JSON list of C-alpha atoms in Angstrom, two decimals:
[
{"chain": "F", "resi": 1, "resn": "MET", "atom": "CA", "xyz": [15.98, 2.11, -6.69]},
{"chain": "F", "resi": 2, "resn": "HIS", "atom": "CA", "xyz": [13.54, 4.99, -6.61]},
{"chain": "F", "resi": 3, "resn": "VAL", "atom": "CA", "xyz": [9.84, 5.70, -6.12]},
{"chain": "F", "resi": 4, "resn": "ARG", "atom": "CA", "xyz": [7.61, 7.71, -8.41]},
{"chain": "F", "resi": 5, "resn": "LYS", "atom": "CA", "xyz": [3.93, 8.56, -8.58]},
{"chain": "F", "resi": 6, "resn": "ALA", "atom": "CA", "xyz": [2.03, 6.13, -10.82]},
{"chain": "F", "resi": 7, "resn": "THR", "atom": "CA", "xyz": [0.19, 7.34, -13.93]},
{"chain": "F", "resi": 8, "resn": "GLU", "atom": "CA", "xyz": [-2.53, 5.82, -16.10]},
{"chain": "F", "resi": 9, "resn": "HIS", "atom": "CA", "xyz": [0.26, 4.35, -18.24]},
{"chain": "F", "resi": 10, "resn": "ASP", "atom": "CA", "xyz": [1.20, 2.08, -15.33]},
{"chain": "F", "resi": 11, "resn": "VAL", "atom": "CA", "xyz": [-2.04, 0.10, -15.08]},
{"chain": "F", "resi": 12, "resn": "GLU", "atom": "CA", "xyz": [-0.65, -2.95, -16.88]},
{"chain": "F", "resi": 13, "resn": "ILE", "atom": "CA", "xyz": [2.48, -3.13, -14.71]},
{"chain": "F", "resi": 14, "resn": "ILE", "atom": "CA", "xyz": [0.40, -2.66, -11.55]},
{"chain": "F", "resi": 15, "resn": "SER", "atom": "CA", "xyz": [-1.98, -5.42, -12.63]},
{"chain": "F", "resi": 16, "resn": "SER", "atom": "CA", "xyz": [0.99, -7.66, -13.43]},
{"chain": "F", "resi": 17, "resn": "ILE", "atom": "CA", "xyz": [2.53, -7.04, -10.00]},
{"chain": "F", "resi": 18, "resn": "GLU", "atom": "CA", "xyz": [-0.80, -7.89, -8.36]},
{"chain": "F", "resi": 19, "resn": "GLN", "atom": "CA", "xyz": [-1.14, -11.12, -10.33]},
{"chain": "F", "resi": 20, "resn": "SER", "atom": "CA", "xyz": [2.38, -12.17, -9.36]},
{"chain": "F", "resi": 21, "resn": "ALA", "atom": "CA", "xyz": [2.12, -11.31, -5.67]},
{"chain": "F", "resi": 22, "resn": "LEU", "atom": "CA", "xyz": [-1.57, -11.85, -4.93]},
{"chain": "F", "resi": 23, "resn": "ASN", "atom": "CA", "xyz": [-2.76, -14.24, -7.66]},
{"chain": "F", "resi": 24, "resn": "GLU", "atom": "CA", "xyz": [-5.47, -11.72, -8.49]},
{"chain": "F", "resi": 25, "resn": "SER", "atom": "CA", "xyz": [-5.81, -8.11, -9.59]},
{"chain": "F", "resi": 26, "resn": "LEU", "atom": "CA", "xyz": [-8.12, -5.22, -8.93]},
{"chain": "F", "resi": 27, "resn": "GLY", "atom": "CA", "xyz": [-8.37, -5.16, -12.73]},
{"chain": "F", "resi": 28, "resn": "ILE", "atom": "CA", "xyz": [-7.18, -2.78, -15.40]},
{"chain": "F", "resi": 29, "resn": "PRO", "atom": "CA", "xyz": [-10.51, -0.88, -15.68]},
{"chain": "F", "resi": 30, "resn": "PHE", "atom": "CA", "xyz": [-10.59, -0.27, -11.90]},
{"chain": "F", "resi": 31, "resn": "LEU", "atom": "CA", "xyz": [-6.92, 0.77, -11.80]},
{"chain": "F", "resi": 32, "resn": "ARG", "atom": "CA", "xyz": [-7.34, 3.09, -14.78]},
{"chain": "F", "resi": 33, "resn": "GLN", "atom": "CA", "xyz": [-10.36, 4.74, -13.15]},
{"chain": "F", "resi": 34, "resn": "GLU", "atom": "CA", "xyz": [-8.43, 5.16, -9.88]},
{"chain": "F", "resi": 35, "resn": "LEU", "atom": "CA", "xyz": [-5.50, 6.82, -11.61]},
{"chain": "F", "resi": 36, "resn": "ILE", "atom": "CA", "xyz": [-7.51, 9.05, -13.95]},
{"chain": "F", "resi": 37, "resn": "THR", "atom": "CA", "xyz": [-10.67, 10.08, -12.12]},
{"chain": "F", "resi": 38, "resn": "ASN", "atom": "CA", "xyz": [-10.30, 9.46, -8.38]},
{"chain": "F", "resi": 39, "resn": "PRO", "atom": "CA", "xyz": [-9.00, 12.63, -6.70]},
{"chain": "F", "resi": 40, "resn": "PHE", "atom": "CA", "xyz": [-8.37, 10.69, -3.47]},
{"chain": "F", "resi": 41, "resn": "ALA", "atom": "CA", "xyz": [-6.13, 8.05, -5.09]},
{"chain": "F", "resi": 42, "resn": "ASN", "atom": "CA", "xyz": [-2.38, 8.16, -4.56]},
{"chain": "F", "resi": 43, "resn": "TYR", "atom": "CA", "xyz": [-0.48, 5.33, -6.27]},
{"chain": "F", "resi": 44, "resn": "TYR", "atom": "CA", "xyz": [3.29, 4.90, -6.20]},
{"chain": "F", "resi": 45, "resn": "ILE", "atom": "CA", "xyz": [5.69, 2.54, -7.96]},
{"chain": "F", "resi": 46, "resn": "VAL", "atom": "CA", "xyz": [9.12, 1.43, -6.80]},
{"chain": "F", "resi": 47, "resn": "GLU", "atom": "CA", "xyz": [11.51, 0.91, -9.69]},
{"chain": "F", "resi": 48, "resn": "LYS", "atom": "CA", "xyz": [15.02, -0.30, -10.29]},
{"chain": "F", "resi": 49, "resn": "ASN", "atom": "CA", "xyz": [16.65, 0.58, -13.60]},
{"chain": "F", "resi": 50, "resn": "ASP", "atom": "CA", "xyz": [13.29, 2.03, -14.76]},
{"chain": "F", "resi": 51, "resn": "VAL", "atom": "CA", "xyz": [11.53, -1.31, -14.26]},
{"chain": "F", "resi": 52, "resn": "GLY", "atom": "CA", "xyz": [8.51, -1.43, -11.95]},
{"chain": "F", "resi": 53, "resn": "ILE", "atom": "CA", "xyz": [8.97, -3.91, -9.11]},
{"chain": "F", "resi": 54, "resn": "GLY", "atom": "CA", "xyz": [6.22, -3.02, -6.66]},
{"chain": "F", "resi": 55, "resn": "TYR", "atom": "CA", "xyz": [3.43, -0.57, -5.99]},
{"chain": "F", "resi": 56, "resn": "ILE", "atom": "CA", "xyz": [1.16, 0.78, -3.29]},
{"chain": "F", "resi": 57, "resn": "GLY", "atom": "CA", "xyz": [-2.22, 2.45, -3.66]},
{"chain": "F", "resi": 58, "resn": "ILE", "atom": "CA", "xyz": [-3.57, 4.72, -0.95]},
{"chain": "F", "resi": 59, "resn": "ARG", "atom": "CA", "xyz": [-6.74, 6.76, -0.85]},
{"chain": "F", "resi": 60, "resn": "VAL", "atom": "CA", "xyz": [-6.39, 9.95, 1.16]},
{"chain": "F", "resi": 61, "resn": "VAL", "atom": "CA", "xyz": [-9.52, 11.67, 2.44]},
{"chain": "F", "resi": 62, "resn": "ASP", "atom": "CA", "xyz": [-8.98, 14.65, 4.73]},
{"chain": "F", "resi": 63, "resn": "ASP", "atom": "CA", "xyz": [-6.27, 13.51, 7.15]},
{"chain": "F", "resi": 64, "resn": "HIS", "atom": "CA", "xyz": [-6.81, 9.75, 6.79]},
{"chain": "F", "resi": 65, "resn": "GLY", "atom": "CA", "xyz": [-5.07, 7.38, 4.40]},
{"chain": "F", "resi": 66, "resn": "GLU", "atom": "CA", "xyz": [-6.40, 3.93, 3.52]},
{"chain": "F", "resi": 67, "resn": "ILE", "atom": "CA", "xyz": [-4.03, 1.46, 1.92]},
{"chain": "F", "resi": 68, "resn": "MET", "atom": "CA", "xyz": [-5.93, -0.15, -0.94]},
{"chain": "F", "resi": 69, "resn": "ASN", "atom": "CA", "xyz": [-3.23, -2.57, -2.09]},
{"chain": "F", "resi": 70, "resn": "PHE", "atom": "CA", "xyz": [0.48, -3.05, -1.61]},
{"chain": "F", "resi": 71, "resn": "ALA", "atom": "CA", "xyz": [2.44, -5.62, -3.60]},
{"chain": "F", "resi": 72, "resn": "VAL", "atom": "CA", "xyz": [5.88, -6.50, -4.90]},
{"chain": "F", "resi": 73, "resn": "TYR", "atom": "CA", "xyz": [6.62, -9.03, -7.65]},
{"chain": "F", "resi": 74, "resn": "LYS", "atom": "CA", "xyz": [6.83, -12.43, -5.97]},
{"chain": "F", "resi": 75, "resn": "GLU", "atom": "CA", "xyz": [10.40, -13.06, -7.15]},
{"chain": "F", "resi": 76, "resn": "LYS", "atom": "CA", "xyz": [11.52, -9.63, -5.84]},
{"chain": "F", "resi": 77, "resn": "GLN", "atom": "CA", "xyz": [10.04, -9.96, -2.35]},
{"chain": "F", "resi": 78, "resn": "ARG", "atom": "CA", "xyz": [12.30, -9.89, 0.72]},
{"chain": "F", "resi": 79, "resn": "GLN", "atom": "CA", "xyz": [14.91, -7.81, -1.12]},
{"chain": "F", "resi": 80, "resn": "GLY", "atom": "CA", "xyz": [14.05, -4.44, 0.44]},
{"chain": "F", "resi": 81, "resn": "TYR", "atom": "CA", "xyz": [11.80, -3.04, -2.30]},
{"chain": "F", "resi": 82, "resn": "GLY", "atom": "CA", "xyz": [8.63, -3.15, -0.20]},
{"chain": "F", "resi": 83, "resn": "THR", "atom": "CA", "xyz": [10.35, -1.57, 2.79]},
{"chain": "F", "resi": 84, "resn": "PHE", "atom": "CA", "xyz": [11.85, 1.19, 0.64]},
{"chain": "F", "resi": 85, "resn": "LEU", "atom": "CA", "xyz": [8.47, 1.91, -0.96]},
{"chain": "F", "resi": 86, "resn": "PHE", "atom": "CA", "xyz": [6.53, 1.76, 2.31]},
{"chain": "F", "resi": 87, "resn": "GLU", "atom": "CA", "xyz": [8.88, 4.12, 4.13]},
{"chain": "F", "resi": 88, "resn": "TYR", "atom": "CA", "xyz": [8.84, 6.55, 1.19]},
{"chain": "F", "resi": 89, "resn": "VAL", "atom": "CA", "xyz": [5.04, 6.54, 1.17]},
{"chain": "F", "resi": 90, "resn": "LEU", "atom": "CA", "xyz": [4.76, 7.01, 4.95]},
{"chain": "F", "resi": 91, "resn": "LYS", "atom": "CA", "xyz": [6.85, 10.17, 4.61]},
{"chain": "F", "resi": 92, "resn": "GLU", "atom": "CA", "xyz": [4.76, 11.28, 1.62]},
{"chain": "F", "resi": 93, "resn": "MET", "atom": "CA", "xyz": [1.54, 10.73, 3.59]},
{"chain": "F", "resi": 94, "resn": "LEU", "atom": "CA", "xyz": [2.89, 12.81, 6.48]},
{"chain": "F", "resi": 95, "resn": "SER", "atom": "CA", "xyz": [3.74, 15.62, 4.04]},
{"chain": "F", "resi": 96, "resn": "LEU", "atom": "CA", "xyz": [0.12, 15.50, 2.83]},
{"chain": "F", "resi": 97, "resn": "GLY", "atom": "CA", "xyz": [-1.11, 15.98, 6.40]},
{"chain": "F", "resi": 98, "resn": "VAL", "atom": "CA", "xyz": [-2.23, 12.40, 7.01]},
{"chain": "F", "resi": 99, "resn": "THR", "atom": "CA", "xyz": [-2.54, 11.70, 10.74]},
{"chain": "F", "resi": 100, "resn": "SER", "atom": "CA", "xyz": [-3.93, 8.15, 10.58]},
{"chain": "F", "resi": 101, "resn": "MET", "atom": "CA", "xyz": [-3.85, 5.21, 8.19]},
{"chain": "F", "resi": 102, "resn": "SER", "atom": "CA", "xyz": [-5.77, 1.96, 7.92]},
{"chain": "F", "resi": 103, "resn": "LEU", "atom": "CA", "xyz": [-5.63, -1.23, 5.90]},
{"chain": "F", "resi": 104, "resn": "GLU", "atom": "CA", "xyz": [-7.15, -4.68, 5.64]},
{"chain": "F", "resi": 105, "resn": "VAL", "atom": "CA", "xyz": [-5.02, -7.81, 5.55]},
{"chain": "F", "resi": 106, "resn": "ARG", "atom": "CA", "xyz": [-5.92, -11.47, 5.26]},
{"chain": "F", "resi": 107, "resn": "LYS", "atom": "CA", "xyz": [-6.14, -13.04, 8.70]},
{"chain": "F", "resi": 108, "resn": "SER", "atom": "CA", "xyz": [-3.70, -15.76, 7.57]},
{"chain": "F", "resi": 109, "resn": "ASN", "atom": "CA", "xyz": [-1.08, -13.42, 6.04]},
{"chain": "F", "resi": 110, "resn": "ASP", "atom": "CA", "xyz": [1.48, -13.60, 8.85]},
{"chain": "F", "resi": 111, "resn": "ASN", "atom": "CA", "xyz": [4.24, -11.96, 6.77]},
{"chain": "F", "resi": 112, "resn": "ALA", "atom": "CA", "xyz": [2.13, -8.88, 5.99]},
{"chain": "F", "resi": 113, "resn": "ILE", "atom": "CA", "xyz": [0.84, -8.66, 9.56]},
{"chain": "F", "resi": 114, "resn": "SER", "atom": "CA", "xyz": [4.38, -8.77, 10.92]},
{"chain": "F", "resi": 115, "resn": "PHE", "atom": "CA", "xyz": [5.47, -6.10, 8.40]},
{"chain": "F", "resi": 116, "resn": "TYR", "atom": "CA", "xyz": [2.66, -3.69, 9.33]},
{"chain": "F", "resi": 117, "resn": "GLU", "atom": "CA", "xyz": [3.10, -4.27, 13.07]},
{"chain": "F", "resi": 118, "resn": "LYS", "atom": "CA", "xyz": [6.80, -3.40, 12.69]},
{"chain": "F", "resi": 119, "resn": "TYR", "atom": "CA", "xyz": [5.63, 0.06, 11.58]},
{"chain": "F", "resi": 120, "resn": "GLY", "atom": "CA", "xyz": [3.30, 0.49, 14.53]},
{"chain": "F", "resi": 121, "resn": "PHE", "atom": "CA", "xyz": [0.01, -0.54, 12.93]},
{"chain": "F", "resi": 122, "resn": "THR", "atom": "CA", "xyz": [-2.27, -2.14, 15.51]},
{"chain": "F", "resi": 123, "resn": "LYS", "atom": "CA", "xyz": [-5.11, -4.60, 15.13]},
{"chain": "F", "resi": 124, "resn": "SER", "atom": "CA", "xyz": [-8.44, -2.83, 15.33]},
{"chain": "F", "resi": 125, "resn": "TYR", "atom": "CA", "xyz": [-11.15, -5.32, 14.43]},
{"chain": "F", "resi": 126, "resn": "LEU", "atom": "CA", "xyz": [-12.08, -8.27, 12.22]},
{"chain": "F", "resi": 127, "resn": "ARG", "atom": "CA", "xyz": [-14.11, -8.01, 9.00]},
{"chain": "F", "resi": 128, "resn": "PRO", "atom": "CA", "xyz": [-15.78, -11.39, 8.52]},
{"chain": "F", "resi": 129, "resn": "ASN", "atom": "CA", "xyz": [-15.73, -12.74, 4.95]},
{"chain": "F", "resi": 130, "resn": "TYR", "atom": "CA", "xyz": [-14.07, -9.58, 3.61]},
{"chain": "F", "resi": 131, "resn": "TYR", "atom": "CA", "xyz": [-12.23, -11.69, 1.06]},
{"chain": "F", "resi": 132, "resn": "SER", "atom": "CA", "xyz": [-14.28, -14.30, -0.74]},
{"chain": "F", "resi": 133, "resn": "ASP", "atom": "CA", "xyz": [-12.61, -17.07, 1.25]},
{"chain": "F", "resi": 134, "resn": "GLU", "atom": "CA", "xyz": [-11.28, -15.42, 4.39]},
{"chain": "F", "resi": 135, "resn": "ASP", "atom": "CA", "xyz": [-11.74, -12.79, 7.08]},
{"chain": "F", "resi": 136, "resn": "ALA", "atom": "CA", "xyz": [-9.73, -9.58, 7.07]},
{"chain": "F", "resi": 137, "resn": "VAL", "atom": "CA", "xyz": [-8.04, -7.95, 10.01]},
{"chain": "F", "resi": 138, "resn": "VAL", "atom": "CA", "xyz": [-8.24, -4.15, 9.98]},
{"chain": "F", "resi": 139, "resn": "TYR", "atom": "CA", "xyz": [-5.08, -2.42, 11.15]},
{"chain": "F", "resi": 140, "resn": "ILE", "atom": "CA", "xyz": [-4.83, 1.26, 12.09]},
{"chain": "F", "resi": 141, "resn": "LYS", "atom": "CA", "xyz": [-1.89, 3.57, 12.66]},
{"chain": "F", "resi": 142, "resn": "GLU", "atom": "CA", "xyz": [-2.21, 6.94, 14.38]},
{"chain": "F", "resi": 143, "resn": "PHE", "atom": "CA", "xyz": [0.73, 9.30, 13.86]},
{"chain": "F", "resi": 144, "resn": "ASN", "atom": "CA", "xyz": [1.73, 11.20, 16.98]},
{"chain": "F", "resi": 145, "resn": "HIS", "atom": "CA", "xyz": [3.94, 14.29, 16.96]},
{"chain": "F", "resi": 146, "resn": "ASP", "atom": "CA", "xyz": [7.07, 12.37, 18.03]},
{"chain": "F", "resi": 147, "resn": "TYR", "atom": "CA", "xyz": [6.60, 9.92, 15.17]},
{"chain": "F", "resi": 148, "resn": "ILE", "atom": "CA", "xyz": [6.09, 12.72, 12.69]},
{"chain": "F", "resi": 149, "resn": "SER", "atom": "CA", "xyz": [9.20, 14.64, 13.76]},
{"chain": "F", "resi": 150, "resn": "ASN", "atom": "CA", "xyz": [11.30, 11.47, 13.44]},
{"chain": "F", "resi": 151, "resn": "TRP", "atom": "CA", "xyz": [10.15, 10.91, 9.85]},
{"chain": "F", "resi": 152, "resn": "LYS", "atom": "CA", "xyz": [10.41, 14.41, 8.41]}
]
């Protein structure tokens, strides 16, 4: 398995991954715009045998990264692809000078919450009705020098 930077040619696979994992997608027009015109967008795909299995989208502004979406095909979850991708991207973010990251997660998504907390993300605050049917919990991770030296 390996990770590569996503291109505009990956919008259909990214949308397909989202549909499988999240039962919804940001949409092909949005994804295409992110990959073509947004200078802050950093999207990565984890592949095995040149087949996309998962992706993560992060916007980086100055020294802060915001995870936009992170998904792995439903049938490929819990097989290490998400962990491999996430750890690759954390290292990549550190190399870009990112010192903090944030994300929103559904309040009921215990698996995702557990995953992010394993990497040191901490609950910051609640965003009521962030999703059409549910609140979001905002998680933040500050990278200290010890953490950075362990990852490089």
